[in-house]
């Protein structure tokens, strides 16, 4: 802890912000209960049951609210303007309950500079990325043109050079292991991603479940794809879309997860929920019954793939995913950990974000519980009734209190437009 922060925490003259009366849920410091959270500058200065002796410039009453470290969305697409389907980072970040977003593969070596200049540097939300294996990033959508997500547009040395230049922003490598790429190039693209991960020391985030158009002349056996992927991932790598309904996905057509997949988890391979458009309650229940829970929560929020800058088709969100997991029976502490401390560790930022420990960055999410009947629908048309959902009321980002407008929380709020 810096000396200035230590002095503030042990002998403060005045707090800048005091969050008063909330229920703190902070797995990163093994703390849950009625605590106040005090902030000086952009740092957490104190967390205690009743902070009253030191005055604060601004007191925010969070009674009846849940207070956590700022949520970290491990899978978002926010290269607005640079890709057809990219969203405004603040619309799905600070205005949707998340203080940190990890863009998964929207930018590659050819497009990282504009991604940094126009997205990372301008957003109020913290934006990090797992850089795409291919140089073009994920240029997909109504712009059309020839496919360039191919092995011909991969240069591992260029990718490594960007990682060396921007180590605090590029935190991993985005890759794909699914039937579309398998039908065209087999595992060649994933092997290149593996080479990049080994060269840079960064984890892979591997998309699973059919995504790219399949060459039907070479469609792989859906049950074989996961085994091919598992041959190339290592402890610390992340498999995305753990509850996807796709037949070549992690569960696939099986009734329960494969022994080889379970062995990979035991070795240290991680999973992200990667909600997206293929999230399945049926698959979630089967995986949970086998003890498979997502290590992190990624929303996979993005706009429409087939029209330009259109978010009207987005009907899921990070906090909606959080709420669905609770409705499926996961305990609150486990879900909060997947939204905070675990992704922070994967990103190598656990001293800075993902916790409310004294001296950490003052990134905070404040949730209100809505206790009324609500029904979720999944990609297979199945429904999930609930009587509780969790809606972001505000965030604190580097010490600044920001009320979330929740414009894109259509899965949580009937008024969202």
GROMACS .gro file of N, CA and C in nm, residues 77 83-86 138-144 211-212 277 300 302-310 313 316:
model
   81
   77UNK      N    1  -1.783  -0.668  -2.634
   77UNK     CA    2  -1.739  -0.621  -2.765
   77UNK      C    3  -1.773  -0.473  -2.776
   83UNK      N    4  -1.599  -0.184  -3.543
   83UNK     CA    5  -1.669  -0.303  -3.589
   83UNK      C    6  -1.818  -0.270  -3.595
   84UNK      N    7  -1.891  -0.334  -3.683
   84UNK     CA    8  -2.034  -0.306  -3.696
   84UNK      C    9  -2.109  -0.333  -3.566
   85UNK      N   10  -2.067  -0.436  -3.493
   85UNK     CA   11  -2.142  -0.484  -3.377
   85UNK      C   12  -2.087  -0.431  -3.245
   86UNK      N   13  -1.985  -0.346  -3.250
   86UNK     CA   14  -1.927  -0.293  -3.127
   86UNK      C   15  -2.021  -0.195  -3.057
  138UNK      N   16  -1.187  -0.871  -3.522
  138UNK     CA   17  -1.310  -0.939  -3.561
  138UNK      C   18  -1.394  -0.845  -3.647
  139UNK      N   19  -1.348  -0.822  -3.768
  139UNK     CA   20  -1.424  -0.738  -3.861
  139UNK      C   21  -1.530  -0.825  -3.927
  140UNK      N   22  -1.646  -0.828  -3.863
  140UNK     CA   23  -1.754  -0.913  -3.912
  140UNK      C   24  -1.884  -0.834  -3.904
  141UNK      N   25  -1.970  -0.851  -4.000
  141UNK     CA   26  -2.098  -0.782  -3.994
  141UNK      C   27  -2.140  -0.734  -4.131
  142UNK      N   28  -2.218  -0.626  -4.134
  142UNK     CA   29  -2.279  -0.584  -4.259
  142UNK      C   30  -2.180  -0.523  -4.356
  143UNK      N   31  -2.057  -0.496  -4.311
  143UNK     CA   32  -1.959  -0.439  -4.404
  143UNK      C   33  -1.918  -0.539  -4.511
  144UNK      N   34  -1.935  -0.667  -4.485
  144UNK     CA   35  -1.912  -0.768  -4.586
  144UNK      C   36  -1.767  -0.776  -4.629
  211UNK      N   37  -1.953  -2.083  -3.459
  211UNK     CA   38  -1.961  -1.937  -3.478
  211UNK      C   39  -1.948  -1.901  -3.625
  212UNK      N   40  -1.833  -1.931  -3.687
  212UNK     CA   41  -1.811  -1.897  -3.826
  212UNK      C   42  -1.889  -1.993  -3.917
  277UNK      N   43  -2.553  -1.527  -2.720
  277UNK     CA   44  -2.683  -1.564  -2.777
  277UNK      C   45  -2.712  -1.713  -2.767
  300UNK      N   46  -2.057  -1.120  -2.305
  300UNK     CA   47  -2.051  -1.129  -2.451
  300UNK      C   48  -2.153  -1.033  -2.514
  302UNK      N   49  -2.291  -0.754  -2.745
  302UNK     CA   50  -2.254  -0.700  -2.875
  302UNK      C   51  -2.381  -0.658  -2.948
  303UNK      N   52  -2.363  -0.578  -3.051
  303UNK     CA   53  -2.476  -0.537  -3.133
  303UNK      C   54  -2.509  -0.642  -3.237
  304UNK      N   55  -2.602  -0.608  -3.323
  304UNK     CA   56  -2.646  -0.697  -3.429
  304UNK      C   57  -2.534  -0.718  -3.530
  305UNK      N   58  -2.514  -0.844  -3.572
  305UNK     CA   59  -2.410  -0.875  -3.668
  305UNK      C   60  -2.446  -0.835  -3.811
  306UNK      N   61  -2.572  -0.809  -3.837
  306UNK     CA   62  -2.618  -0.797  -3.975
  306UNK      C   63  -2.665  -0.656  -4.012
  307UNK      N   64  -2.649  -0.561  -3.921
  307UNK     CA   65  -2.680  -0.422  -3.952
  307UNK      C   66  -2.580  -0.334  -3.879
  308UNK      N   67  -2.569  -0.212  -3.922
  308UNK     CA   68  -2.461  -0.126  -3.876
  308UNK      C   69  -2.496  -0.054  -3.746
  309UNK      N   70  -2.415  -0.075  -3.644
  309UNK     CA   71  -2.427  -0.007  -3.514
  309UNK      C   72  -2.571  -0.011  -3.461
  310UNK      N   73  -2.621  -0.131  -3.447
  310UNK     CA   74  -2.760  -0.152  -3.404
  310UNK      C   75  -2.760  -0.234  -3.276
  313UNK      N   76  -3.107  -0.538  -3.091
  313UNK     CA   77  -3.122  -0.683  -3.074
  313UNK      C   78  -3.062  -0.733  -2.943
  316UNK      N   79  -2.968  -0.912  -2.342
  316UNK     CA   80  -2.904  -0.971  -2.224
  316UNK      C   81  -2.797  -0.875  -2.176
   0.00000   0.00000   0.00000
